[in-house]
Coordinates of C-alpha atoms in Angstrom, one line a residue:
Chain A
M1064 CA 111.2 18.8 -34.9
N1065 CA 114.3 16.0 -34.7
K1066 CA 114.4 13.3 -36.5
K1067 CA 113.1 10.8 -33.6
W1068 CA 110.0 12.4 -33.7
I1069 CA 109.8 12.3 -37.7
G1070 CA 110.5 8.7 -37.7
R1071 CA 108.2 7.7 -34.5
N1072 CA 105.5 9.5 -36.3
K1073 CA 103.1 9.1 -38.9
F1074 CA 102.6 11.8 -41.3
G1075 CA 106.4 12.3 -40.7
R1076 CA 107.4 9.6 -43.2
K1077 CA 105.1 10.6 -45.5
P1078 CA 105.7 12.7 -48.7
E1079 CA 103.1 15.4 -47.8
F1080 CA 105.0 16.4 -44.6
G1081 CA 107.9 17.6 -47.1
A1082 CA 105.5 19.5 -48.4
L1083 CA 103.9 21.3 -45.7
V1084 CA 107.5 21.9 -43.9
A1085 CA 107.8 23.8 -47.8
F1086 CA 104.7 25.7 -47.9
L1087 CA 105.8 27.1 -44.3
T1088 CA 109.2 27.8 -44.8
I1089 CA 108.5 29.5 -48.3
G1090 CA 105.8 31.6 -46.8
V1091 CA 107.8 32.7 -44.0
G1092 CA 110.5 33.0 -46.1
F1093 CA 108.1 35.4 -48.2
S1094 CA 106.9 37.3 -45.4
L1095 CA 110.8 38.0 -44.6
A1096 CA 111.4 38.9 -48.1
A1097 CA 108.0 40.8 -49.1
K1098 CA 106.3 43.7 -47.3
G1099 CA 103.0 43.5 -46.7
F1100 CA 103.1 39.6 -47.8
F1101 CA 101.9 38.3 -44.5
S1102 CA 97.9 39.8 -44.7
L1103 CA 94.8 38.4 -45.8
A1104 CA 94.8 40.4 -49.1
T1105 CA 97.9 38.2 -50.1
L1106 CA 95.9 35.3 -49.0
A1107 CA 92.8 36.1 -51.5
S1108 CA 95.1 36.8 -54.8
V1109 CA 97.0 33.4 -53.8
L1110 CA 93.8 31.6 -53.6
T1111 CA 92.7 33.6 -56.7
V1112 CA 95.3 31.3 -58.3
V1113 CA 95.4 28.6 -57.0
A1114 CA 92.0 28.1 -56.9
E1115 CA 92.0 27.5 -61.2
L1116 CA 95.4 25.9 -61.2
G1117 CA 93.6 23.7 -58.1
I1118 CA 91.4 22.2 -59.8
V1119 CA 93.1 21.6 -62.8
T1120 CA 95.6 19.7 -60.7
L1121 CA 93.1 18.1 -58.3
G1122 CA 91.7 16.2 -61.6
I1123 CA 95.3 15.6 -62.7
S1124 CA 96.1 14.7 -59.1
I1125 CA 93.4 11.7 -59.2
L1126 CA 94.5 10.4 -62.5
M1127 CA 98.5 10.1 -61.4
I1128 CA 97.0 8.2 -58.4
T1129 CA 95.3 5.6 -61.0
G1130 CA 98.7 5.7 -62.9
E1131 CA 97.5 7.8 -65.4
F1132 CA 99.0 11.0 -66.8
D1133 CA 96.4 13.8 -68.2
L1134 CA 98.6 16.2 -70.7
S1135 CA 95.6 17.9 -72.9
V1136 CA 94.1 19.5 -69.4
G1137 CA 96.0 23.0 -71.2
S1138 CA 94.5 22.3 -74.6
N1139 CA 91.0 21.6 -73.0
L1140 CA 90.6 24.2 -70.9
A1141 CA 90.9 26.5 -73.6
I1142 CA 88.8 24.8 -76.0
S1143 CA 86.3 24.4 -74.0
S1144 CA 86.6 27.5 -72.8
I1145 CA 86.5 28.6 -76.8
V1146 CA 83.2 26.7 -77.1
A1147 CA 81.4 28.5 -74.5
G1148 CA 82.1 32.1 -75.4
R1149 CA 80.9 30.7 -78.9
L1150 CA 77.8 29.8 -77.7
L1151 CA 77.3 33.1 -75.7
Q1152 CA 78.6 35.3 -78.7
Q1153 CA 76.2 33.6 -80.9
G1154 CA 73.3 35.2 -77.9
L1155 CA 72.7 31.4 -76.7
I1156 CA 71.1 31.6 -73.1
D1157 CA 74.3 30.9 -70.3
I1158 CA 72.3 28.3 -68.0
I1159 CA 73.0 25.9 -71.8
A1160 CA 75.8 27.7 -72.9
I1161 CA 78.3 26.7 -69.9
P1162 CA 76.6 23.3 -68.8
I1163 CA 77.7 22.4 -72.6
A1164 CA 80.8 23.5 -72.6
L1165 CA 81.4 21.5 -69.4
L1166 CA 80.0 18.4 -70.9
F1167 CA 82.3 19.0 -74.0
G1168 CA 85.5 19.4 -71.8
T1169 CA 84.4 16.3 -70.1
S1170 CA 83.8 14.5 -73.4
L1171 CA 87.5 15.4 -74.1
G1172 CA 88.3 13.3 -71.3
I1173 CA 86.0 10.6 -72.0
I1174 CA 88.3 10.6 -75.2
N1175 CA 91.7 10.4 -73.5
G1176 CA 90.2 7.7 -71.3
L1177 CA 89.0 5.7 -74.4
I1178 CA 92.2 5.7 -76.2
V1179 CA 94.0 4.9 -73.5
V1180 CA 91.8 1.8 -72.4
K1181 CA 90.5 0.4 -75.9
T1182 CA 94.4 0.9 -77.0
N1183 CA 96.7 0.2 -74.5
I1184 CA 98.7 2.9 -75.6
P1185 CA 100.3 4.4 -72.6
S1186 CA 98.5 7.9 -71.2
F1187 CA 101.5 10.1 -71.3
I1188 CA 101.5 9.5 -75.5
A1189 CA 97.8 9.5 -75.8
T1190 CA 97.3 13.3 -73.6
L1191 CA 100.8 14.5 -75.5
G1192 CA 99.1 13.4 -78.9
T1193 CA 95.2 15.0 -77.7
M1194 CA 97.2 18.1 -76.3
M1195 CA 98.4 18.8 -79.9
F1196 CA 95.7 17.9 -81.9
W1197 CA 93.5 19.9 -79.9
R1198 CA 95.4 22.7 -79.5
G1199 CA 95.9 22.6 -83.3
I1200 CA 92.2 23.2 -83.7
I1201 CA 91.6 25.6 -81.6
L1202 CA 94.3 27.1 -83.9
A1203 CA 93.0 26.5 -87.1
L1204 CA 89.2 27.6 -85.5
T1205 CA 90.3 31.3 -84.3
G1206 CA 92.8 31.2 -87.3
G1207 CA 94.7 32.9 -83.8
H1208 CA 92.4 35.3 -83.8
P1209 CA 93.8 37.3 -80.3
T1210 CA 90.7 36.8 -78.1
I1211 CA 87.4 36.2 -77.9
P1212 CA 85.6 38.6 -75.3
Y1213 CA 82.1 38.0 -73.7
F1214 CA 81.4 41.0 -71.8
G1215 CA 78.0 39.9 -71.2
H1216 CA 75.9 39.4 -67.9
S1217 CA 76.0 36.3 -66.6
L1218 CA 74.8 34.9 -63.2
I1219 CA 76.6 31.0 -63.5
F1220 CA 79.8 33.0 -64.3
Q1221 CA 79.3 35.1 -61.2
I1222 CA 78.4 32.6 -59.0
L1223 CA 81.6 30.7 -60.6
N1224 CA 84.3 33.5 -60.2
S1225 CA 83.1 36.8 -58.8
R1226 CA 84.3 39.4 -56.0
T1227 CA 83.2 38.7 -52.5
I1228 CA 84.3 40.2 -49.3
L1229 CA 87.9 41.0 -48.8
D1230 CA 88.7 40.0 -52.6
F1231 CA 88.1 36.6 -52.0
R1232 CA 86.6 35.2 -55.1
T1233 CA 83.9 32.5 -55.3
S1234 CA 86.7 30.5 -57.0
A1235 CA 88.3 29.6 -54.1
F1236 CA 84.7 28.6 -52.4
W1237 CA 84.1 26.3 -55.5
F1238 CA 88.1 25.4 -54.8
V1239 CA 87.5 24.4 -51.1
G1240 CA 84.2 22.4 -51.7
L1241 CA 85.9 20.1 -54.5
C1242 CA 88.8 19.3 -52.6
L1243 CA 86.5 18.1 -49.4
I1244 CA 84.6 15.8 -52.0
A1245 CA 87.4 14.9 -53.8
H1246 CA 89.5 14.1 -50.8
G1247 CA 86.3 12.8 -48.9
V1248 CA 86.4 10.0 -51.7
I1249 CA 89.6 9.1 -52.6
S1250 CA 90.3 8.4 -48.6
R1251 CA 87.1 7.3 -47.4
T1252 CA 85.6 5.0 -49.7
A1253 CA 85.8 2.0 -51.4
Y1254 CA 85.9 3.4 -54.9
G1255 CA 89.5 5.6 -53.7
N1256 CA 90.2 2.1 -52.1
W1257 CA 90.0 1.0 -55.6
V1258 CA 92.1 4.1 -57.1
Y1259 CA 94.9 3.4 -55.2
A1260 CA 95.4 -0.2 -56.1
I1261 CA 94.6 0.4 -59.7
G1262 CA 97.6 3.4 -59.7
G1263 CA 99.6 0.4 -57.4
N1264 CA 99.4 -2.4 -59.7
R1265 CA 97.1 -3.0 -62.6
E1266 CA 97.2 -6.6 -62.8
I1267 CA 96.7 -7.0 -59.4
A1268 CA 93.5 -5.0 -59.2
Y1269 CA 91.8 -6.8 -61.8
T1270 CA 92.9 -10.1 -60.6
L1271 CA 91.2 -9.0 -57.5
G1272 CA 88.2 -8.1 -59.7
L1273 CA 87.9 -4.5 -59.3
P1274 CA 86.2 -3.0 -62.3
V1275 CA 90.4 -1.6 -63.6
N1276 CA 89.0 0.0 -67.0
K1277 CA 85.6 1.8 -65.7
V1278 CA 87.7 3.4 -62.9
R1279 CA 89.9 4.7 -65.0
L1280 CA 87.8 5.8 -67.7
F1281 CA 86.2 8.1 -65.2
N1282 CA 88.9 9.5 -63.3
F1283 CA 90.2 10.9 -67.1
A1284 CA 86.6 12.2 -67.2
F1285 CA 86.8 13.9 -64.0
C1286 CA 90.1 15.2 -65.0
G1287 CA 88.4 16.6 -68.4
M1288 CA 85.7 18.2 -66.6
M1289 CA 87.9 19.9 -63.9
A1290 CA 90.3 21.4 -66.8
A1291 CA 87.0 22.6 -68.1
L1292 CA 85.7 24.1 -65.3
A1293 CA 89.2 26.0 -64.1
G1294 CA 88.3 27.7 -68.1
L1295 CA 85.0 28.3 -67.5
M1296 CA 86.4 30.3 -64.0
Q1297 CA 89.4 32.0 -66.6
L1298 CA 86.6 33.1 -68.5
A1299 CA 84.3 34.4 -66.3
R1300 CA 87.2 36.3 -64.8
F1301 CA 89.1 37.9 -67.8
Q1302 CA 85.9 37.7 -69.7
S1303 CA 87.9 37.0 -72.5
V1304 CA 89.8 34.0 -73.8
D1305 CA 92.3 33.1 -76.6
A1306 CA 94.0 30.6 -78.4
L1307 CA 97.2 30.2 -76.0
R1308 CA 94.9 29.8 -72.8
G1309 CA 96.3 26.8 -70.1
Q1310 CA 99.6 26.3 -72.1
G1311 CA 102.0 24.8 -70.2
L1312 CA 99.1 24.4 -67.3
E1313 CA 99.4 20.5 -67.9
L1314 CA 102.9 20.4 -66.4
E1315 CA 102.4 23.1 -63.9
A1316 CA 99.6 20.6 -62.9
I1317 CA 101.7 17.9 -62.6
A1318 CA 104.3 20.0 -61.0
A1319 CA 102.1 20.7 -58.1
S1320 CA 100.9 17.1 -57.4
V1321 CA 104.4 15.8 -57.0
I1322 CA 105.7 18.3 -55.3
G1323 CA 102.1 17.3 -53.1
G1324 CA 104.2 13.9 -52.9
V1325 CA 102.1 12.5 -55.9
S1326 CA 104.3 9.6 -57.4
L1327 CA 104.7 10.0 -60.9
R1328 CA 104.5 5.8 -60.8
G1329 CA 100.6 6.0 -59.5
G1330 CA 99.3 4.8 -56.0
L1331 CA 100.9 6.8 -53.9
G1332 CA 99.4 10.6 -53.3
S1333 CA 96.8 12.2 -51.3
V1334 CA 94.5 14.8 -52.4
Y1335 CA 95.3 17.1 -49.3
G1336 CA 99.2 16.6 -50.4
A1337 CA 98.3 18.0 -53.5
I1338 CA 96.2 21.0 -52.7
L1339 CA 99.6 21.6 -51.0
G1340 CA 101.8 21.5 -53.8
V1341 CA 98.9 24.3 -55.5
L1342 CA 99.3 26.2 -52.5
I1343 CA 103.6 26.5 -52.6
V1344 CA 103.0 26.6 -56.0
G1345 CA 100.8 30.0 -55.5
L1346 CA 102.4 31.3 -53.0
V1347 CA 105.8 31.7 -54.7
R1348 CA 103.9 33.6 -58.0
T1349 CA 102.2 35.7 -56.0
G1350 CA 105.2 35.7 -53.2
L1351 CA 107.7 36.6 -55.6
L1352 CA 105.3 39.4 -57.6
M1353 CA 105.3 41.3 -54.2
A1354 CA 108.9 40.9 -53.6
K1355 CA 109.0 42.8 -57.3
A1356 CA 111.3 40.2 -58.5
P1357 CA 110.8 40.0 -62.3
P1358 CA 107.9 37.6 -63.2
Y1359 CA 110.6 35.0 -64.9
W1360 CA 111.9 34.0 -62.0
Y1361 CA 108.8 32.0 -61.2
Q1362 CA 109.3 29.2 -63.4
A1363 CA 113.0 28.9 -62.5
F1364 CA 111.2 28.7 -58.7
V1365 CA 108.7 26.2 -59.3
G1366 CA 111.4 24.3 -61.4
L1367 CA 113.4 24.2 -58.3
I1368 CA 111.1 23.2 -55.8
L1369 CA 109.8 20.6 -57.9
I1370 CA 113.7 19.3 -57.6
I1371 CA 113.9 19.3 -54.1
A1372 CA 110.6 17.8 -53.6
M1373 CA 111.2 14.9 -55.6
I1374 CA 114.5 14.1 -54.1
V1375 CA 112.9 14.7 -50.9
N1376 CA 110.3 12.3 -51.8
R1377 CA 112.7 9.3 -52.8
R1378 CA 114.6 9.9 -49.4
I1379 CA 111.0 9.3 -47.1
Q1380 CA 109.8 7.0 -49.5
A1381 CA 113.2 5.0 -49.5
S1382 CA 113.3 5.1 -45.8
Q1383 CA 110.1 3.4 -45.5
Q1384 CA 111.7 0.2 -46.8
Chain B
M301 CA 78.6 -40.3 -60.6
A302 CA 79.0 -37.2 -58.0
F303 CA 80.0 -34.1 -59.8
P304 CA 83.4 -32.5 -58.4
L305 CA 83.7 -29.1 -57.6
V306 CA 84.8 -27.9 -60.7
K307 CA 85.0 -29.8 -63.7
M308 CA 86.9 -28.5 -66.8
V309 CA 86.2 -30.5 -70.2
N310 CA 88.0 -30.0 -73.3
I311 CA 89.7 -27.0 -72.9
S312 CA 91.4 -25.3 -75.7
K313 CA 93.4 -22.0 -75.6
S314 CA 95.9 -20.3 -78.4
F315 CA 97.7 -17.1 -78.2
G316 CA 98.2 -16.5 -82.1
T317 CA 100.0 -19.3 -83.6
V318 CA 100.7 -21.0 -80.2
Q319 CA 98.3 -23.4 -79.0
A320 CA 99.0 -23.2 -75.3
L321 CA 95.8 -25.4 -74.4
N322 CA 95.1 -28.4 -76.5
Q323 CA 91.5 -30.1 -75.2
V324 CA 92.9 -30.6 -71.9
D325 CA 90.3 -31.8 -69.0
F326 CA 90.8 -31.1 -65.2
E327 CA 88.6 -31.4 -62.2
V328 CA 89.0 -30.8 -58.7
D329 CA 86.6 -32.5 -55.8
Y330 CA 84.9 -30.9 -52.7
K331 CA 87.8 -30.9 -50.1
E332 CA 90.9 -32.3 -52.0
V333 CA 94.1 -30.6 -52.6
M334 CA 94.9 -30.8 -56.5
G335 CA 98.5 -30.6 -57.6
L336 CA 98.8 -28.7 -61.1
V337 CA 102.5 -29.5 -62.3
G338 CA 104.2 -29.3 -65.4
D339 CA 107.2 -27.5 -67.2
N340 CA 107.6 -24.1 -68.2
G341 CA 104.9 -23.4 -70.7
A342 CA 102.9 -26.5 -70.0
G343 CA 99.8 -24.4 -70.0
K344 CA 99.2 -24.2 -65.7
S345 CA 98.6 -20.8 -65.4
T346 CA 97.2 -20.8 -68.9
L347 CA 94.6 -23.0 -67.2
I348 CA 93.9 -21.6 -63.7
K349 CA 93.2 -17.7 -66.2
I350 CA 90.6 -19.3 -67.9
L351 CA 89.5 -20.9 -64.5
T352 CA 89.6 -17.0 -62.9
G353 CA 87.9 -15.1 -65.7
V354 CA 91.4 -13.9 -66.9
F355 CA 91.4 -15.9 -70.3
Q356 CA 88.4 -17.2 -72.3
P357 CA 88.9 -20.3 -73.2
D358 CA 88.6 -20.9 -77.5
S359 CA 87.0 -23.9 -76.5
G360 CA 85.4 -26.2 -73.7
E361 CA 82.9 -26.1 -70.6
I362 CA 83.2 -25.6 -67.0
F363 CA 81.2 -26.9 -64.4
F364 CA 81.0 -25.5 -61.1
E365 CA 79.1 -27.2 -58.2
G366 CA 77.6 -29.1 -61.5
K367 CA 76.2 -26.2 -63.0
K368 CA 77.8 -25.1 -66.1
V369 CA 79.1 -21.6 -65.9
R370 CA 81.1 -19.1 -67.9
I371 CA 83.4 -17.3 -66.3
R372 CA 84.1 -13.9 -68.0
S373 CA 86.0 -11.9 -64.8
P374 CA 87.9 -12.1 -61.9
K375 CA 84.9 -10.3 -60.6
E376 CA 82.6 -13.6 -61.8
A377 CA 84.9 -15.8 -60.5
R378 CA 85.6 -14.3 -57.0
E379 CA 81.4 -14.1 -56.4
L380 CA 81.5 -18.1 -57.5
G381 CA 83.8 -18.5 -54.9
I382 CA 87.3 -19.1 -56.9
E383 CA 89.9 -17.5 -54.7
T384 CA 93.1 -16.9 -56.4
V385 CA 96.6 -16.4 -54.9
Y386 CA 98.8 -15.5 -57.2
Q387 CA 102.7 -15.6 -57.1
D388 CA 103.6 -12.1 -57.3
L389 CA 99.9 -10.4 -57.8
A390 CA 98.4 -11.0 -54.0
L391 CA 99.1 -8.4 -52.3
L392 CA 99.8 -4.2 -53.3
P393 CA 102.7 -3.8 -51.1
L394 CA 102.3 0.4 -51.2
M395 CA 98.4 -0.3 -49.2
S396 CA 98.0 -1.2 -45.8
L397 CA 97.1 -4.4 -44.4
A398 CA 93.6 -3.4 -43.8
R399 CA 93.0 -1.8 -47.2
N400 CA 94.6 -5.0 -49.1
F401 CA 92.6 -7.1 -47.4
F402 CA 89.3 -6.0 -48.1
L403 CA 90.3 -4.8 -51.5
G404 CA 87.3 -5.4 -54.0
K405 CA 84.8 -6.4 -51.1
E406 CA 85.0 -3.4 -48.7
P407 CA 82.4 -3.2 -45.9
V408 CA 80.9 0.0 -46.1
K409 CA 78.4 2.2 -44.0
R410 CA 75.6 4.4 -45.1
L411 CA 76.1 8.5 -44.3
G412 CA 72.9 10.1 -45.1
P413 CA 72.9 9.2 -49.3
V414 CA 76.8 8.1 -49.3
K415 CA 78.6 5.3 -48.5
I416 CA 82.3 5.1 -46.5
L417 CA 84.3 2.7 -46.0
D418 CA 83.6 1.2 -42.9
C419 CA 87.7 1.9 -41.4
Q420 CA 86.6 0.4 -38.0
K421 CA 85.3 -2.9 -39.3
M422 CA 88.4 -3.2 -41.3
K423 CA 91.0 -3.1 -39.0
E424 CA 89.5 -5.1 -36.2
I425 CA 88.9 -8.3 -38.7
T426 CA 92.3 -7.6 -40.4
S427 CA 93.6 -7.7 -36.8
Q428 CA 91.8 -10.3 -35.8
V429 CA 92.2 -12.4 -38.8
L430 CA 96.2 -11.6 -38.8
Q431 CA 96.2 -13.0 -35.3
D432 CA 94.6 -16.4 -36.0
L433 CA 97.6 -16.7 -38.4
Q434 CA 99.7 -15.8 -36.0
I435 CA 101.2 -12.9 -37.6
S436 CA 102.6 -10.0 -35.4
I437 CA 101.9 -6.4 -36.4
R438 CA 102.0 -3.3 -34.9
S439 CA 98.6 -1.8 -37.0
P440 CA 96.8 -2.9 -39.3
E441 CA 97.4 0.2 -41.0
E442 CA 101.2 -0.5 -42.0
P443 CA 102.3 -1.4 -45.5
I444 CA 102.4 -4.5 -46.7
A445 CA 106.1 -4.1 -47.3
I446 CA 106.8 -4.6 -44.0
L447 CA 105.5 -8.0 -44.3
S448 CA 107.6 -11.2 -45.0
G449 CA 106.7 -13.4 -48.8
G450 CA 105.4 -16.0 -46.1
E451 CA 103.7 -13.5 -43.9
R452 CA 102.4 -12.3 -47.5
Q453 CA 101.0 -15.4 -48.8
S454 CA 99.8 -16.0 -45.3
V455 CA 97.7 -12.6 -45.2
A456 CA 96.6 -13.8 -49.1
I457 CA 95.6 -17.2 -47.7
G458 CA 93.3 -16.0 -44.6
R459 CA 91.7 -13.7 -46.7
A460 CA 90.4 -15.8 -49.3
L461 CA 89.5 -18.3 -46.4
Y462 CA 87.5 -15.1 -44.7
F463 CA 85.9 -14.2 -48.0
G464 CA 84.4 -17.9 -48.2
A465 CA 86.6 -19.2 -50.6
K466 CA 85.2 -22.9 -51.9
L467 CA 88.1 -23.3 -54.2
L468 CA 91.0 -21.7 -53.5
I469 CA 93.9 -21.8 -56.3
L470 CA 97.4 -21.4 -55.2
D471 CA 100.0 -20.3 -57.6
E472 CA 103.5 -21.3 -56.8
P473 CA 102.8 -20.0 -53.1
T474 CA 106.1 -21.6 -52.0
S475 CA 108.6 -20.7 -54.5
A476 CA 110.1 -17.6 -53.0
L477 CA 109.6 -18.5 -49.2
S478 CA 112.0 -20.2 -46.8
V479 CA 112.2 -23.7 -45.9
R480 CA 110.5 -22.6 -42.5
E481 CA 107.9 -20.0 -44.1
T482 CA 107.2 -23.0 -47.0
N483 CA 106.3 -25.3 -44.3
R484 CA 104.0 -22.9 -42.6
V485 CA 102.3 -22.6 -45.9
L486 CA 101.6 -26.1 -46.6
D487 CA 100.3 -26.4 -42.9
Y488 CA 97.5 -23.9 -44.3
I489 CA 97.0 -25.8 -47.5
L490 CA 95.8 -28.8 -44.7
A491 CA 94.4 -27.0 -42.4
S492 CA 92.5 -24.9 -45.4
K493 CA 91.2 -28.6 -46.6
E494 CA 90.0 -29.9 -42.6
K495 CA 88.1 -26.4 -43.0
G496 CA 86.4 -27.8 -46.1
L497 CA 87.5 -26.2 -48.7
S498 CA 88.9 -27.2 -52.1
I499 CA 92.3 -26.4 -53.5
I500 CA 94.5 -26.4 -56.3
F501 CA 98.2 -26.2 -56.0
I502 CA 100.6 -25.1 -58.9
T503 CA 103.6 -25.4 -58.1
H504 CA 107.2 -27.0 -60.0
N505 CA 108.1 -27.9 -56.9
I506 CA 107.2 -31.8 -56.5
S507 CA 108.4 -32.4 -53.3
H508 CA 105.9 -30.1 -52.1
V509 CA 103.0 -30.9 -53.9
Y510 CA 103.2 -34.2 -53.3
S511 CA 103.3 -33.9 -49.3
V512 CA 99.7 -32.0 -49.7
A513 CA 98.2 -33.3 -52.3
D514 CA 95.1 -35.6 -52.8
R515 CA 96.0 -36.0 -56.1
I516 CA 98.0 -34.3 -59.0
T517 CA 97.4 -33.7 -62.6
I518 CA 100.4 -33.4 -64.9
L519 CA 100.3 -30.9 -67.8
D520 CA 103.2 -30.9 -70.5
R521 CA 102.7 -28.8 -73.3
G522 CA 99.4 -28.0 -73.5
K523 CA 97.8 -31.4 -72.5
R524 CA 97.2 -33.3 -69.7
V525 CA 99.6 -36.3 -69.6
A526 CA 98.7 -37.6 -66.1
Q527 CA 96.5 -37.6 -63.4
F528 CA 96.7 -39.9 -60.6
Y529 CA 96.2 -40.3 -56.7
K530 CA 99.1 -39.6 -55.1
N531 CA 99.7 -43.2 -53.4
E532 CA 99.4 -44.8 -57.0
V533 CA 102.6 -43.4 -57.9
S534 CA 106.0 -42.2 -56.3
V535 CA 108.3 -39.1 -56.1
E536 CA 110.0 -40.1 -59.0
E537 CA 107.5 -41.5 -61.0
V538 CA 105.9 -37.9 -60.9
I539 CA 109.3 -36.3 -61.8
G540 CA 109.5 -39.0 -64.6
F541 CA 106.5 -37.9 -66.1
I542 CA 107.1 -34.2 -66.0
R543 CA 110.8 -34.7 -67.2
F544 CA 110.0 -37.5 -70.5
G545 CA 105.9 -37.7 -70.2
Y546 CA 105.1 -40.7 -69.5
K547 CA 105.8 -43.2 -66.1
G548 CA 108.9 -44.7 -64.7
A549 CA 111.8 -43.2 -67.5
E550 CA 114.4 -45.1 -67.6

């Protein structure tokens, strides 16, 4: 893979290419460092982490391509699962309780969108506010009470997230399906074209007659829905939810998106890049566990990769101009 | 009397305490190049943004093809056949030529229940139009960033023509261009007029507008101070109007 090839090949000039190289390097590295890393069982456990984080990242990365942020996904994930848990505890049937929780999460996304679109506050600030607000509400309502358990049997939870053959979980299939749809929409529809245009320059998009605010609002709603969906999957997996669930998740998801080449300034990035970013994060988490490294190293490692990815992406972008 | 293509009557617009436009009348005839000139803050941009639906006037009426219209958004303006090429706001540098060209008017084909982009068609038409404009590119999938300023203006104008514009608004199309590129854009303006379009040419540069315009409207501090056919006045007189607000300054 010499420089010439990279220069000539179209994919070689994309940030996603850097993410792919990083993914392979890290994969090979852990395969050498940790016994038994290169196996289907590892893949299954990587995907368990990746599916939940990945679904959140999917929502965030599309929002970031639109030029917006959502820092409230962690709080959204927690409060949506608490809503589901409480409703189920009260004896509400799952087929009603779970969609209600999903709609609740979606409406939190819509609230974020409305604040940003109607008041013109930067979404970074607006969603920092809602992140703190909803987390505060959770703590107030639960009194910080450690967990809300749910041990009942739910077919929906089984469909969302349960073990199948070889320890692969259904959540992984959901993730793959959602990725395919999201990738298709972003890269192959007029809507996807608008998303990139709005993220690239909102004013140009508006003067060309695009429904700028509708698209932004919709992507906020989608992001909220994905956060709630991931929360429900975690509730299904852990059979409980606590008040601190999802803390720090927003930064992990943003980190994964950026590692995968999604620009913080909007207008650049791709769904498959974001997926690569999440895979890298999942690989690191599982790999460090299997290499018997203390868990603190996970954050340090992801932080390091984030910075390297940013430097590489800048270089790649600079070489294009 | 026959109605012109566009007639704006008694347009006023304030931003807070600033009166940007004060009872301005403006019109463009069929197959006419109308120059719109004036100093900074004269109200040119505001007037145009009202015509393109970005701003709503506080008062006044707009007639398009003889019918009274309310243009509430750039989308509605485009639907009427008003295409605008803004100085810096025409194209997205990071997106491909083909995607830029069709932005907001993407061709789609049905794949079962879903509509997907007709990428093949987008590439073919973009390549064809660029060829007609004598812009050579390797592929319509290249980003706009590879084009020069003049080429970008040409692409934006080419796009407006392709989508059947009746009225083409060019906002400072020559301000950032080299002499050769400027001439090329001026040629496009004349060629577009030959094809039957009307054009509003907004500029600071009197000699550019003087060489292609049929009529010139001059705004000064939110008021229309003059409107005349080009052959009625000299370049010096136009400059006098802009600088002093009246004809033949001493």
